[in-house]
mmCIF file of C-alpha atoms in Angstrom:
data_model
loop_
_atom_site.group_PDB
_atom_site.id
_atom_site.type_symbol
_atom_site.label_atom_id
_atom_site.label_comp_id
_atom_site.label_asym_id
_atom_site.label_seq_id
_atom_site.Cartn_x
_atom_site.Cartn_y
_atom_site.Cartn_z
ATOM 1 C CA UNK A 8 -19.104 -17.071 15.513
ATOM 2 C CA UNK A 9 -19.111 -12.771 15.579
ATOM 3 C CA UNK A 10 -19.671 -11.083 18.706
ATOM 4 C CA UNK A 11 -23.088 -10.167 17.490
ATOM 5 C CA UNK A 12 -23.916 -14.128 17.514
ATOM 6 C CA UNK A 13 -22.367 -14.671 20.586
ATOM 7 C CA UNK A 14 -24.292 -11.987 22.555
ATOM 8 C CA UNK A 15 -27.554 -14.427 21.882
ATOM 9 C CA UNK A 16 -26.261 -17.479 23.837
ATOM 10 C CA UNK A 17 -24.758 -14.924 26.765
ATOM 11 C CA UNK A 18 -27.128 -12.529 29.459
ATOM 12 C CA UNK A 19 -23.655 -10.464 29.934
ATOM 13 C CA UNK A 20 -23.018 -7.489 28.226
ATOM 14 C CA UNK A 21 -20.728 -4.820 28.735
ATOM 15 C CA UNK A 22 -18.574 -4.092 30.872
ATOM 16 C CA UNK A 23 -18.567 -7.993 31.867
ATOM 17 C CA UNK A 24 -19.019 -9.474 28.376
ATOM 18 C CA UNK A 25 -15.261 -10.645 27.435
ATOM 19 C CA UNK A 26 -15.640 -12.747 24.506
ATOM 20 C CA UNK A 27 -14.749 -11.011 21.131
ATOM 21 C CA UNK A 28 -15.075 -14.423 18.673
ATOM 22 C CA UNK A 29 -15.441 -17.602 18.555
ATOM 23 C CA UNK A 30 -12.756 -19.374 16.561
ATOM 24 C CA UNK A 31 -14.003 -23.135 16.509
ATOM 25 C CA UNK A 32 -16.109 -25.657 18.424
ATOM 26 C CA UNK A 33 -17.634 -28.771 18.109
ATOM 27 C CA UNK A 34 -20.757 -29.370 20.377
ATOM 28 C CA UNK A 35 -20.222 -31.917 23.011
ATOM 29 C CA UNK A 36 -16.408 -31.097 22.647
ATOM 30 C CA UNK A 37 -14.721 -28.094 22.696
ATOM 31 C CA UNK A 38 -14.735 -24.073 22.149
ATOM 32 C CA UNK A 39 -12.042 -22.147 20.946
ATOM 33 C CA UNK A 40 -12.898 -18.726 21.928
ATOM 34 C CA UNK A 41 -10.808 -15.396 21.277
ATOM 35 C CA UNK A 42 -10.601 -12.086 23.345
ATOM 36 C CA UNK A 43 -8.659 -9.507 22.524
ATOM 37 C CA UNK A 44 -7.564 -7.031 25.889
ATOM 38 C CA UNK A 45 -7.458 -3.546 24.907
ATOM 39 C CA UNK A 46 -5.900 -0.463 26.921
ATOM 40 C CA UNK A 47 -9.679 0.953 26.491
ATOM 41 C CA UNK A 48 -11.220 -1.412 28.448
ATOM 42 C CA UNK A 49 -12.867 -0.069 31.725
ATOM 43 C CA UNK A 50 -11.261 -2.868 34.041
ATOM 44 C CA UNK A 51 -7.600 -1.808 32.607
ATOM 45 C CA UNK A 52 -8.338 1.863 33.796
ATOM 46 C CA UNK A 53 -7.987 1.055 37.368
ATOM 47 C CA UNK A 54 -5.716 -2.299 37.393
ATOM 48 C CA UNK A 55 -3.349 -0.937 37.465
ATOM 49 C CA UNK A 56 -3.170 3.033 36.017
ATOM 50 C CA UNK A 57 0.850 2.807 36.296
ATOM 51 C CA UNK A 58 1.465 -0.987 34.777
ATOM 52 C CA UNK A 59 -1.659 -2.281 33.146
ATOM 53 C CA UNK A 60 -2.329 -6.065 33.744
ATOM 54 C CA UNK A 61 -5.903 -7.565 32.753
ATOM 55 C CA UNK A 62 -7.673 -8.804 35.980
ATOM 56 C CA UNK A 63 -7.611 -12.712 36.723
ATOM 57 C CA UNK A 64 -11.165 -12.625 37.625
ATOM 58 C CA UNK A 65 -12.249 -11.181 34.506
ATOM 59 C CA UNK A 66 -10.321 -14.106 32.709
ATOM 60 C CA UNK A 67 -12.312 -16.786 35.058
ATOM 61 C CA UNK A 68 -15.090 -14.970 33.984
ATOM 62 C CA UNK A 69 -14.132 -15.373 29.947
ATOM 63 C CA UNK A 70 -13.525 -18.992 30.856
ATOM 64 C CA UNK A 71 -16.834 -19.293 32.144
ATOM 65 C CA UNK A 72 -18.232 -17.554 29.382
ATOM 66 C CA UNK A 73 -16.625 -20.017 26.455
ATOM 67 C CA UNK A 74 -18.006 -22.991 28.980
ATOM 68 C CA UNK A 75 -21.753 -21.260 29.245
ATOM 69 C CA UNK A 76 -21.676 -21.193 25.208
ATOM 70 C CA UNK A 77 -19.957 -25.191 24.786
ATOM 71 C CA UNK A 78 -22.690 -26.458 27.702
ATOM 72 C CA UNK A 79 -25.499 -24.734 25.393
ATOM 73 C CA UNK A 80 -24.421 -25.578 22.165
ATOM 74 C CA UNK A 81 -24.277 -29.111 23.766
ATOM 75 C CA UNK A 82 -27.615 -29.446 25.238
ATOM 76 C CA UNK A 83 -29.722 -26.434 24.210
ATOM 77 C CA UNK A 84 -30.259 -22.399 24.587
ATOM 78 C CA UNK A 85 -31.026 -21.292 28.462
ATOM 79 C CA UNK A 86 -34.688 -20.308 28.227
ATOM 80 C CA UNK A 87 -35.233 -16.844 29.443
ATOM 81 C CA UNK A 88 -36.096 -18.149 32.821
ATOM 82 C CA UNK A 89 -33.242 -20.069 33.905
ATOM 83 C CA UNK A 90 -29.742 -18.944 34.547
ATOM 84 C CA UNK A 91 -26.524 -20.883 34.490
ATOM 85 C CA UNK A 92 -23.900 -20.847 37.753
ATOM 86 C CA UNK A 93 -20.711 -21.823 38.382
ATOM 87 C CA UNK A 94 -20.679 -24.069 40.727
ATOM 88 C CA UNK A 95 -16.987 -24.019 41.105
ATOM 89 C CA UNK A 96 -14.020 -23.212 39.780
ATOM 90 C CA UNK A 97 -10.281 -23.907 40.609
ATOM 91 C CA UNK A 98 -7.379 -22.025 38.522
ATOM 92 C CA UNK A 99 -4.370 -21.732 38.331
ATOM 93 C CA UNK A 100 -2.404 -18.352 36.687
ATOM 94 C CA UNK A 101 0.854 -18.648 34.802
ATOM 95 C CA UNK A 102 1.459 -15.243 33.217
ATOM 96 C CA UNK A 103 0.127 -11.786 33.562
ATOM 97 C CA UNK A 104 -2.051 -10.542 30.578
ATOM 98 C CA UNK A 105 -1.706 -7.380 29.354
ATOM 99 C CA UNK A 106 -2.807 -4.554 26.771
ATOM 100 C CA UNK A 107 -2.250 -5.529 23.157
ATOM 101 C CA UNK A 108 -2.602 -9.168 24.034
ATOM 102 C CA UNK A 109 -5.107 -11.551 22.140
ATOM 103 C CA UNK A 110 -5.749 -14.073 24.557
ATOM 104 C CA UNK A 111 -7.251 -17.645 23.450
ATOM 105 C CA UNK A 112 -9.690 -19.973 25.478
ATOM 106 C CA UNK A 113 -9.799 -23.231 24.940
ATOM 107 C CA UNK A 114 -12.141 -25.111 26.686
ATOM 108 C CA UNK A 115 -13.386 -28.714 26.824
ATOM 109 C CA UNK A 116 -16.334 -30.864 27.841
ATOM 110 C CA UNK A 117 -15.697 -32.786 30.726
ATOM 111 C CA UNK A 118 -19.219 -34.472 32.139
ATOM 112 C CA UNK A 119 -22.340 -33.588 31.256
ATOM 113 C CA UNK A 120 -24.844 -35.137 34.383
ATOM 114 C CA UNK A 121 -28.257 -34.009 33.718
ATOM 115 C CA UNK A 122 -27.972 -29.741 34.713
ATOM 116 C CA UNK A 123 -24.350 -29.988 35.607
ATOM 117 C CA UNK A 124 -21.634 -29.634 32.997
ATOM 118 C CA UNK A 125 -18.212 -30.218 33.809
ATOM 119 C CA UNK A 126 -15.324 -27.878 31.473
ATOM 120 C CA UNK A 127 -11.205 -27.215 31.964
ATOM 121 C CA UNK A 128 -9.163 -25.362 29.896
ATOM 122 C CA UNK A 129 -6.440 -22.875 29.010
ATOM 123 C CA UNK A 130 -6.154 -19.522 28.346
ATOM 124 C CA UNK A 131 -2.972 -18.374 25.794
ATOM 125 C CA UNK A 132 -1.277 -15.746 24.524
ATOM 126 C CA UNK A 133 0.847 -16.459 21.306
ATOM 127 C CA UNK A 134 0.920 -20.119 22.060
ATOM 128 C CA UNK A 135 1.697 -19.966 25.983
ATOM 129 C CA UNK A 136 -0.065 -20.955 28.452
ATOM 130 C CA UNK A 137 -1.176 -18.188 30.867
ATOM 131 C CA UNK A 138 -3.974 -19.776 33.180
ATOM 132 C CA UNK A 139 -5.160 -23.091 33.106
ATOM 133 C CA UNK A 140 -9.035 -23.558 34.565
ATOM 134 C CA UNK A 141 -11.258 -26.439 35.335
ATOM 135 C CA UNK A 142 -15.050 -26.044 36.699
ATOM 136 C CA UNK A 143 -18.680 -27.077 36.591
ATOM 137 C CA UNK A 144 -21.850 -25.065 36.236
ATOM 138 C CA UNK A 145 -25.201 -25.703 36.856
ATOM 139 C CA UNK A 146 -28.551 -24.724 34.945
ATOM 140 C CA UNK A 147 -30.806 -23.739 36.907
ATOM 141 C CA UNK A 148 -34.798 -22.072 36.960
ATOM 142 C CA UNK A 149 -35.033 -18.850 38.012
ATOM 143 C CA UNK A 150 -37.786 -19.266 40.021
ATOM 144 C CA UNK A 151 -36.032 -21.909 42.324
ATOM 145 C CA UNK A 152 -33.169 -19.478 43.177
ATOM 146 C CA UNK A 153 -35.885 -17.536 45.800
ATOM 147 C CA UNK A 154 -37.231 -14.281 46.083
ATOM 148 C CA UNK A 155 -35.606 -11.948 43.041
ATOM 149 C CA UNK A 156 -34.644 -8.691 44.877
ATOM 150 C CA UNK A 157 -33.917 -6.992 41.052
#
């Protein structure tokens, strides 16, 4: 799966959309997800200008990306009024990532309980282990998250 395909099962876009590929997955299963950090990228401009290291959040937020695409592929596509959440997450972050790297996701189903989809995984770099994630997140209607100040 291109980026182009990918941008139709994600709301993010840039600066905050991370993945660049998918590489394999099996619905129900797992995603194998690629992302490929670049010295261009805005988040690498200011983390740190004198020894560039990609931000952990942002690879949470990749994680949480490859799980939004496995829990739709598993169930079905987010209608344009719900959203997905994270309900939590708990990491854990080996090595630092930085410029030139090609970072892999993998990521695999858990639980799925009605709108809650449980996902861990790992994030690598040439075959090591750099983070290691598990979490849940929820699907949820728009209109049940409250008044929409946007």
């Amino acid at each position: 799966m291109g980026f182009t395909e990918i941008k139709s099962w994600l709301r993010h876009r840039h600066p905050m959309l991370f993945l660049d590929r998918v590489l394999d997955y099996e619905p129900g299963v797992k995603i194998v997800a690629g992302l490929a950090v670049s010295a261009q990228m805005d988040a690498i401009a200011g983390h740190f200008p004198e020894r560039a290291i990609f931000p952990a959040s942002h690879l949470s937020q990749a994680f949480a990306q490859a799980g939004i695409v496995l829990f739709q592929l598993s169930t079905s596509k987010l209608r344009d009024d719900e959203l997905t959440l994270v309900g939590a997450m708990n990491s854990r972050f080996l090595k630092i990532i930085v410029p030139g790297d090609h970072v892999v996701i993998s990521v695999t189903a858990d639980r799925l309980m009605g709108d809650t989809f449980f996902f861990s995984g790992r994030a690598t770099v040439e075959g090591t282990t750099v983070a290691a994630f598990r979490a849940n997140l929820v699907r949820r209607d728009v209109a049940d998250m409250g008044q929409q100040w946007w």
